[in-house]
Amino acid sequence: AAADALVWAALQRNVKRNGSRSCLNRSRFGSRERDWLKEDIGRGCVCVYGGDSAATASSDLRLVLCTVDTLASEICDGEGRKNLFLQLHGDLVRRLEPTEKPLQIVYDYLAGLGFDDPVRMQEEAANSDLSCMIRFYSEKPCQVEQLDRILLSGVYNVRKGKTQLHKWAERLVILCGTCLIVSSVKDSHTGKMHILPLVGGKVEEMKRRQYTLAFTSAGAQAQTYHVSFETLAECQRWHRQASTVVSMRLSMVDLSCYSLEEVPEHLFYSQDIIYLNLRHNFMRSSGAGSLDSLCRFSQLKSLNLSHNRLGELPVSLCEISTLTELNISCNGLHYLPSQIGKLLNLQTFWLDGNFLTSLPEELGSLQQLSCLGLSFNNFCELPAICEKLIILDKLALAGNLLETLDLAVLNRMSHIKSVDLRLNNLKRAAADTLEGNKSVTYMDLRDNQMTDLDLSSLGSLEQLHCERNKLKELTLSGFSLRALYASSNCLTAVNVYPVPGQLTYLELSHNQLQCVPDWACEAKKLEVLDVSYNLLVELPSRILRSLSLRKLMVGHNRLQSLPPLPEHIPLEVLDLQHNLLTKLPEMLFVKALNLRYLNASANSLESLPSACTREESLSMLQLLYLTNNNLTDQCIPVLVEHPSLRILHLANNNLQTFPARKVLQRDLDRLEEGVYVNIIKFNKAKCKLLHLGQGDSQYQTENIFFVIVLFLILQFVDLSCNELTEILIPEALPGALQELDLSGNTNLVLEHKTLDIFSHITTLKIDAKPSLTADSALTSTFWSHGVAEMAGQRNKLCVSSLALGSFAEGMEAVYGMFDGDKNEELPRLLQCTMADVLLEEVQQSDTMFMSNTFLVSHRKLGMAGQKLGSSAVLCYIRHDVADPASNFSLTVANVGTCQAILCRNGKPLPLCKVFSLEQCSEEAKRVKEQKAIITEDNKVNGVTCCTRMLGCTYLHPWILPKPHVSSIPLTVQDELLLLGNKALWEHLSYTEAVSAVRHLHDPLAAAKKLCTLAQSYGCQDNVGAMVVCLNISEDSCTCEMHGLTLPGPGGFSSTTTKPATPSSSSGIASEFSSELSASEVSSEVGSTASDEHNAVGLDGSLLPRQERRCSLHPVPPSSIFQRQPSSATFSSNQSDNGLDSDDEQPVEGVMTNGSKVEVEVDIHCCKGRGLEFELPAADYSSSAPGPEDDSGLVLIIRRQNSVNSNTVQRGVKEKCELQKSLSTCCLYGKKLSNGSIVPLEESLNLIEVATEAPKKKTGYFAAPSQMEPEDQFVVPPDLEEEVKEQMKQHQENGADQDKKEEHVAALPEEFDTAL
């Protein structure tokens, strides 16, 4: 031990002597330091920063070697400092006690995140990126803005009074709290001070004297002080802070979240303070300016001391007799002192988030107490002291440990009107007597474990919440009942007596009811009835006769028909989805004239009722969802009869055509903007609306005119996944069209003239031409994927996807989805960095790599992850490392609400765990035990319903990044892998999702169908889906495939090949917001490139490419296993005015990104025939391949830049030079419309590569040119083989001639500035 101490001391001196810069990076440790750390996992290093929180320079950082037993006082002595400060998540800064152990604090923090390996924790503790989550300071950092809000002071020229009778004199001036303090003597901090109250007064700038402010108090005897400042900046600082004070109506001082240990002494001059907020500080109990001094405020009525780590309530606070409101929540209190009874004027007392198990008897003397917060403590029964608090009207005991609801005790508290007992352990309600309770009007019993509930004794009950219990039977009194919320139970019977005549809202969804209760049909004031997700077979006719019912939700039942309709139905919202209906009542639209929303998706409807009985229709229907029915073309005339229709979903029906002649009958002038047309997607005839190959001139004319009409009135047109071959449009389109989706039409050919017309469209989605490279052919044999994301009714897309069909060496794949809820920054950062992190973690560990990937990605989010969070799911397909000859295995990890399911033999197999308070009781229990405040909308601290996320570090330890990880071997029965965000799985069950896309061969069409179904079922939020088609076979050999000869050790062929567009195996394509450039990503997140993969230059020859083998014929493992990052593409894009898309006018229901057109920027390996240029013969003299050896690697960089957008650069590189990290390679790419990473074959690789591209004066437009269709050489299928043979002979004959031509020098490499 003594020897270790001497070595440690020597190392400390060495670190101080060498300076902090050489110790910043752990890779620069000397061998002596590394050896010392490796000897014991209890050793490590602590990064200590200087006092400037804004400085991030390495010169301000010291790396201190220590052990887990090293005290903070020892580090302070070694650094020559008095104190050491700790900052978590870039927020509050706390002074460490001398006996605290800094390194142990770091290790405990890392263990809380989810790290299990002590060696790995030792490495993470030395990582500088960790400073965004936990950081040590040698001096307390101070921000100027915070200091200004606490106190402003200085010596300035001051003149008293409005007249010029007084002279200017230098005085000490202080602005603190609610007062302006002016000393009577220069530089005097004591003695007589002139106090000027500012609340309700005014502060003005003097026009006659530069940089001078006039401070005036309120009231008839108002006084004025003129203060002259030296600089404009100083004058503005004082004016800004003083304006805040004078604008207040009451004397309130907010000093929350300032890391204060004591209040400024000058604050006590503000004796008019009524409200003092000291929340989220580290206030001391004793000393100058501590809590003991607060009794000096003579008028203080409200004091907030929540989140101050008090441990116990200072007795001195009980001496402030003027207090009417006291908040000491979340302070770790285990008891209350008996002196609390002295606060006789106290009316509101908040004690939430502590460890209280009982209350003192003295609390009963507070007869004015009307609000007592006891939520999230450790009470096991209703506090008896509440019986004495006769003015108390609300009993807040949510999140405690109650197991029995004692109605007898509640009856004795006759003054209690509201009872909140959610999130307890209630299992039953006990009543010793039959005595009724006439006082309780509101009761919340959500998220308990009750199986039966009888509250018939509560005769005055008006509102009851009992969601998410295990109730089978519910009995209530209906005398006063106004609202009943009982969803997510197992109810088979709900008894209410007498009939609730005041009932307006009834929610019984997600239960096991087989019929609607009779009493519900008799409720004359019922406005909303939700009985969806039950076992209803029929709907009583009496329910439709109600004259008050406005909203009826009966979806997801077993209804086969609707009852006869009365003459008038006041319904405005009717949800009938997922039933067994074959028809709707004939007069539905005639009798329900107020109907605005109708969802009848997922039924068996064959026709629609008419909406008018005379010439003019009175229908007010605006939203109509009819997806997944058996509707035919005969329904089209009926749709025309709804002139107010805004949103129409008709996907998955039997429509053959959509005649424009009938559509024109609609009054187009009344059609509102933002119509979402989903009519022609995924119908059995694949919509021949724009497929002009019928030969009928009249048919073509109608359709052309219909297309024009569509573009005139619509902002969003989705023609994806059809069989379109050509689009005929006018030469100029109106500006209303914002988004056009033509993806999934594999045979579609767009002329360059057409692309020119489309240049004004903000979002244009078109498929890439398929390419046939070795990697793409290899990958497509086992898996292929498609991604679809839709913004819904929001004006931005907060969902991003990661799709790498060829990861590492091509025999692996990575798929992921990220949902930021309301932020789009984090999903896109994770989209660009997570694959790189996974690649690095796989190299380090074969067991904990997936968990560590999430934890490291959480750390790499940096400052962006402090306040923002994102759900994530990541799927990794690979061979078992221990057995290379084995089949593929799938490893899935997730946090939050993103999920992945596997379709095995036609059945869904869930692979994830939903981390939310409502769906995971274990997580809810953990969060509750850690004393988080769960608000009534079931969100942690009112922020998020998720309990595990990436980011949101300021909610640690309640929100953790540790994922749920599962691994499963893939078999021949595995068909699909489905990934989706929260919105998708909320509206689609696993079984329905699998059955909906199982028969589709195109994964893109399948992904779009899932999103379409979710929207058709009522989803209005961002929705994202990814479908991975699996083709895993036990006898599949990938050594040679489709006649593609893989290169051997002899090198690569010199036969030139034609450049091909990247396939899914060559990388990913991403859209990135213009508000975050690539350089900002590099600076904020940090590069995730691995330093182990260095590029090797060319010296006359190419190294052989590693031979690919299948699972049956693997390559024998070498002594060193080296993985290479797969390449990726990425690009940012901006609108013409340089502004972000959010700055433009948002379009409801349409996701826009401000881009004019999308151009790809590719870095990939091409394999084909007939390159348009020749490679230097000298570089390949050693190999001399034959004519049939057509393998080769060609680097093509198409540069996207507003200045030089059509430069084509070609060169020959070996593969290892291309394999950079994903975060670097993603700077090359194109911007897609939906913000996701999708395979490159889905990118906008519209046409052949050319060196010229058109430019328009109306906006930036650059795309590779293509030959006109009449100039292209089209080979009939029956002559394809013969033509190939002739072309092959032509190449052989011209080989010798080509070698004699002059070598074309490669263009110098140019890169975007973002690189």
PDB file of N, CA, C and O in Angstrom, residues 144-145 148-149 152 156 175 203-206 209-215 227-245:
ATOM      1  N   VAL A 144     -22.254  34.974 -16.618  1.00  0.00           N
ATOM      2  CA  VAL A 144     -22.549  36.394 -16.442  1.00  0.00           C
ATOM      3  C   VAL A 144     -24.054  36.633 -16.384  1.00  0.00           C
ATOM      4  O   VAL A 144     -24.540  37.432 -15.575  1.00  0.00           O
ATOM      5  N   GLU A 145     -24.809  35.930 -17.197  1.00  0.00           N
ATOM      6  CA  GLU A 145     -26.255  36.135 -17.213  1.00  0.00           C
ATOM      7  C   GLU A 145     -26.878  35.763 -15.877  1.00  0.00           C
ATOM      8  O   GLU A 145     -27.766  36.465 -15.377  1.00  0.00           O
ATOM      9  N   ASP A 148     -26.033  38.420 -13.285  1.00  0.00           N
ATOM     10  CA  ASP A 148     -26.829  39.640 -13.471  1.00  0.00           C
ATOM     11  C   ASP A 148     -28.212  39.499 -12.851  1.00  0.00           C
ATOM     12  O   ASP A 148     -28.762  40.460 -12.296  1.00  0.00           O
ATOM     13  N   ARG A 149     -28.781  38.316 -12.955  1.00  0.00           N
ATOM     14  CA  ARG A 149     -30.114  38.122 -12.397  1.00  0.00           C
ATOM     15  C   ARG A 149     -30.094  38.068 -10.869  1.00  0.00           C
ATOM     16  O   ARG A 149     -31.096  38.366 -10.227  1.00  0.00           O
ATOM     17  N   LEU A 152     -26.502  42.935  -9.474  1.00  0.00           N
ATOM     18  CA  LEU A 152     -25.712  43.849 -10.288  1.00  0.00           C
ATOM     19  C   LEU A 152     -25.167  44.929  -9.384  1.00  0.00           C
ATOM     20  O   LEU A 152     -25.888  45.489  -8.549  1.00  0.00           O
ATOM     21  N   TYR A 156     -20.886  54.180  -9.902  1.00  0.00           N
ATOM     22  CA  TYR A 156     -21.297  55.012 -11.029  1.00  0.00           C
ATOM     23  C   TYR A 156     -21.643  56.412 -10.528  1.00  0.00           C
ATOM     24  O   TYR A 156     -21.838  56.644  -9.312  1.00  0.00           O
ATOM     25  N   LEU A 175     -28.222  46.563  -7.654  1.00  0.00           N
ATOM     26  CA  LEU A 175     -29.567  46.127  -8.021  1.00  0.00           C
ATOM     27  C   LEU A 175     -29.702  44.666  -7.619  1.00  0.00           C
ATOM     28  O   LEU A 175     -29.106  43.779  -8.218  1.00  0.00           O
ATOM     29  N   VAL A 203     -38.387  52.325 -15.229  1.00  0.00           N
ATOM     30  CA  VAL A 203     -37.001  52.612 -15.565  1.00  0.00           C
ATOM     31  C   VAL A 203     -36.984  53.149 -16.986  1.00  0.00           C
ATOM     32  O   VAL A 203     -37.594  52.575 -17.884  1.00  0.00           O
ATOM     33  N   GLU A 204     -36.315  54.290 -17.166  1.00  0.00           N
ATOM     34  CA  GLU A 204     -36.321  54.966 -18.457  1.00  0.00           C
ATOM     35  C   GLU A 204     -34.912  55.394 -18.826  1.00  0.00           C
ATOM     36  O   GLU A 204     -34.054  55.626 -17.954  1.00  0.00           O
ATOM     37  N   GLU A 205     -34.679  55.539 -20.107  1.00  0.00           N
ATOM     38  CA  GLU A 205     -33.417  56.056 -20.604  1.00  0.00           C
ATOM     39  C   GLU A 205     -33.514  57.574 -20.734  1.00  0.00           C
ATOM     40  O   GLU A 205     -34.513  58.109 -21.219  1.00  0.00           O
ATOM     41  N   MET A 206     -32.481  58.259 -20.298  1.00  0.00           N
ATOM     42  CA  MET A 206     -32.434  59.714 -20.416  1.00  0.00           C
ATOM     43  C   MET A 206     -31.904  60.099 -21.791  1.00  0.00           C
ATOM     44  O   MET A 206     -30.885  59.573 -22.248  1.00  0.00           O
ATOM     45  N   ARG A 209     -28.610  62.728 -21.616  1.00  0.00           N
ATOM     46  CA  ARG A 209     -27.303  62.256 -21.151  1.00  0.00           C
ATOM     47  C   ARG A 209     -27.105  60.827 -21.632  1.00  0.00           C
ATOM     48  O   ARG A 209     -27.970  59.972 -21.473  1.00  0.00           O
ATOM     49  N   GLN A 210     -25.981  60.567 -22.234  1.00  0.00           N
ATOM     50  CA  GLN A 210     -25.702  59.268 -22.836  1.00  0.00           C
ATOM     51  C   GLN A 210     -25.483  58.200 -21.772  1.00  0.00           C
ATOM     52  O   GLN A 210     -24.867  58.464 -20.732  1.00  0.00           O
ATOM     53  N   TYR A 211     -26.056  56.999 -22.057  1.00  0.00           N
ATOM     54  CA  TYR A 211     -25.876  55.822 -21.193  1.00  0.00           C
ATOM     55  C   TYR A 211     -26.355  56.101 -19.771  1.00  0.00           C
ATOM     56  O   TYR A 211     -25.699  55.744 -18.782  1.00  0.00           O
ATOM     57  N   THR A 212     -27.502  56.728 -19.633  1.00  0.00           N
ATOM     58  CA  THR A 212     -28.022  57.093 -18.321  1.00  0.00           C
ATOM     59  C   THR A 212     -29.441  56.565 -18.178  1.00  0.00           C
ATOM     60  O   THR A 212     -30.261  56.690 -19.107  1.00  0.00           O
ATOM     61  N   LEU A 213     -29.747  55.963 -17.016  1.00  0.00           N
ATOM     62  CA  LEU A 213     -31.066  55.432 -16.719  1.00  0.00           C
ATOM     63  C   LEU A 213     -31.663  56.166 -15.539  1.00  0.00           C
ATOM     64  O   LEU A 213     -30.945  56.548 -14.597  1.00  0.00           O
ATOM     65  N   ALA A 214     -32.984  56.324 -15.591  1.00  0.00           N
ATOM     66  CA  ALA A 214     -33.711  56.950 -14.491  1.00  0.00           C
ATOM     67  C   ALA A 214     -34.575  55.897 -13.820  1.00  0.00           C
ATOM     68  O   ALA A 214     -35.489  55.343 -14.438  1.00  0.00           O
ATOM     69  N   PHE A 215     -34.303  55.580 -12.563  1.00  0.00           N
ATOM     70  CA  PHE A 215     -35.038  54.588 -11.785  1.00  0.00           C
ATOM     71  C   PHE A 215     -36.052  55.319 -10.902  1.00  0.00           C
ATOM     72  O   PHE A 215     -35.680  56.181 -10.100  1.00  0.00           O
ATOM     73  N   VAL A 227     -28.728  57.168 -12.867  1.00  0.00           N
ATOM     74  CA  VAL A 227     -27.447  56.473 -12.812  1.00  0.00           C
ATOM     75  C   VAL A 227     -26.820  56.536 -14.196  1.00  0.00           C
ATOM     76  O   VAL A 227     -27.456  56.168 -15.194  1.00  0.00           O
ATOM     77  N   SER A 228     -25.587  57.021 -14.267  1.00  0.00           N
ATOM     78  CA  SER A 228     -24.875  57.162 -15.533  1.00  0.00           C
ATOM     79  C   SER A 228     -23.832  56.056 -15.649  1.00  0.00           C
ATOM     80  O   SER A 228     -22.994  55.880 -14.743  1.00  0.00           O
ATOM     81  N   PHE A 229     -23.883  55.326 -16.759  1.00  0.00           N
ATOM     82  CA  PHE A 229     -22.959  54.207 -16.984  1.00  0.00           C
ATOM     83  C   PHE A 229     -21.896  54.605 -17.998  1.00  0.00           C
ATOM     84  O   PHE A 229     -22.063  55.575 -18.755  1.00  0.00           O
ATOM     85  N   GLU A 230     -20.841  53.857 -18.022  1.00  0.00           N
ATOM     86  CA  GLU A 230     -19.711  54.198 -18.888  1.00  0.00           C
ATOM     87  C   GLU A 230     -19.867  53.651 -20.297  1.00  0.00           C
ATOM     88  O   GLU A 230     -19.397  54.266 -21.249  1.00  0.00           O
ATOM     89  N   THR A 231     -20.500  52.495 -20.444  1.00  0.00           N
ATOM     90  CA  THR A 231     -20.607  51.873 -21.766  1.00  0.00           C
ATOM     91  C   THR A 231     -22.064  51.550 -22.070  1.00  0.00           C
ATOM     92  O   THR A 231     -22.910  51.458 -21.162  1.00  0.00           O
ATOM     93  N   LEU A 232     -22.344  51.371 -23.340  1.00  0.00           N
ATOM     94  CA  LEU A 232     -23.695  51.020 -23.765  1.00  0.00           C
ATOM     95  C   LEU A 232     -24.070  49.620 -23.291  1.00  0.00           C
ATOM     96  O   LEU A 232     -25.212  49.376 -22.865  1.00  0.00           O
ATOM     97  N   ALA A 233     -23.130  48.672 -23.348  1.00  0.00           N
ATOM     98  CA  ALA A 233     -23.414  47.306 -22.924  1.00  0.00           C
ATOM     99  C   ALA A 233     -23.789  47.253 -21.453  1.00  0.00           C
ATOM    100  O   ALA A 233     -24.716  46.546 -21.050  1.00  0.00           O
ATOM    101  N   GLU A 234     -23.088  48.017 -20.639  1.00  0.00           N
ATOM    102  CA  GLU A 234     -23.384  48.037 -19.209  1.00  0.00           C
ATOM    103  C   GLU A 234     -24.749  48.658 -18.950  1.00  0.00           C
ATOM    104  O   GLU A 234     -25.522  48.192 -18.111  1.00  0.00           O
ATOM    105  N   CYS A 235     -25.063  49.695 -19.694  1.00  0.00           N
ATOM    106  CA  CYS A 235     -26.366  50.348 -19.547  1.00  0.00           C
ATOM    107  C   CYS A 235     -27.489  49.388 -19.939  1.00  0.00           C
ATOM    108  O   CYS A 235     -28.531  49.344 -19.274  1.00  0.00           O
ATOM    109  N   GLN A 236     -27.288  48.628 -20.983  1.00  0.00           N
ATOM    110  CA  GLN A 236     -28.312  47.677 -21.422  1.00  0.00           C
ATOM    111  C   GLN A 236     -28.502  46.553 -20.421  1.00  0.00           C
ATOM    112  O   GLN A 236     -29.624  46.076 -20.211  1.00  0.00           O
ATOM    113  N   ARG A 237     -27.437  46.089 -19.789  1.00  0.00           N
ATOM    114  CA  ARG A 237     -27.551  45.039 -18.772  1.00  0.00           C
ATOM    115  C   ARG A 237     -28.431  45.503 -17.625  1.00  0.00           C
ATOM    116  O   ARG A 237     -29.344  44.792 -17.197  1.00  0.00           O
ATOM    117  N   TRP A 238     -28.187  46.687 -17.124  1.00  0.00           N
ATOM    118  CA  TRP A 238     -28.972  47.217 -16.008  1.00  0.00           C
ATOM    119  C   TRP A 238     -30.414  47.490 -16.433  1.00  0.00           C
ATOM    120  O   TRP A 238     -31.352  47.233 -15.670  1.00  0.00           O
ATOM    121  N   HIS A 239     -30.578  47.985 -17.623  1.00  0.00           N
ATOM    122  CA  HIS A 239     -31.926  48.293 -18.094  1.00  0.00           C
ATOM    123  C   HIS A 239     -32.746  47.013 -18.266  1.00  0.00           C
ATOM    124  O   HIS A 239     -33.945  46.975 -17.926  1.00  0.00           O
ATOM    125  N   ARG A 240     -32.127  45.977 -18.757  1.00  0.00           N
ATOM    126  CA  ARG A 240     -32.830  44.706 -18.969  1.00  0.00           C
ATOM    127  C   ARG A 240     -33.270  44.095 -17.649  1.00  0.00           C
ATOM    128  O   ARG A 240     -34.412  43.635 -17.509  1.00  0.00           O
ATOM    129  N   GLN A 241     -32.406  44.077 -16.657  1.00  0.00           N
ATOM    130  CA  GLN A 241     -32.750  43.475 -15.379  1.00  0.00           C
ATOM    131  C   GLN A 241     -33.755  44.333 -14.604  1.00  0.00           C
ATOM    132  O   GLN A 241     -34.691  43.814 -13.986  1.00  0.00           O
ATOM    133  N   ALA A 242     -33.582  45.639 -14.655  1.00  0.00           N
ATOM    134  CA  ALA A 242     -34.508  46.518 -13.943  1.00  0.00           C
ATOM    135  C   ALA A 242     -35.895  46.490 -14.562  1.00  0.00           C
ATOM    136  O   ALA A 242     -36.904  46.594 -13.850  1.00  0.00           O
ATOM    137  N   SER A 243     -35.974  46.328 -15.871  1.00  0.00           N
ATOM    138  CA  SER A 243     -37.279  46.246 -16.530  1.00  0.00           C
ATOM    139  C   SER A 243     -38.041  45.018 -16.062  1.00  0.00           C
ATOM    140  O   SER A 243     -39.280  45.052 -15.944  1.00  0.00           O
ATOM    141  N   THR A 244     -37.335  43.938 -15.797  1.00  0.00           N
ATOM    142  CA  THR A 244     -37.989  42.737 -15.284  1.00  0.00           C
ATOM    143  C   THR A 244     -38.573  42.965 -13.901  1.00  0.00           C
ATOM    144  O   THR A 244     -39.677  42.510 -13.580  1.00  0.00           O
ATOM    145  N   VAL A 245     -37.866  43.715 -13.085  1.00  0.00           N
ATOM    146  CA  VAL A 245     -38.325  43.956 -11.712  1.00  0.00           C
ATOM    147  C   VAL A 245     -39.533  44.883 -11.700  1.00  0.00           C
ATOM    148  O   VAL A 245     -40.537  44.618 -11.025  1.00  0.00           O
TER     149      VAL A 245
END
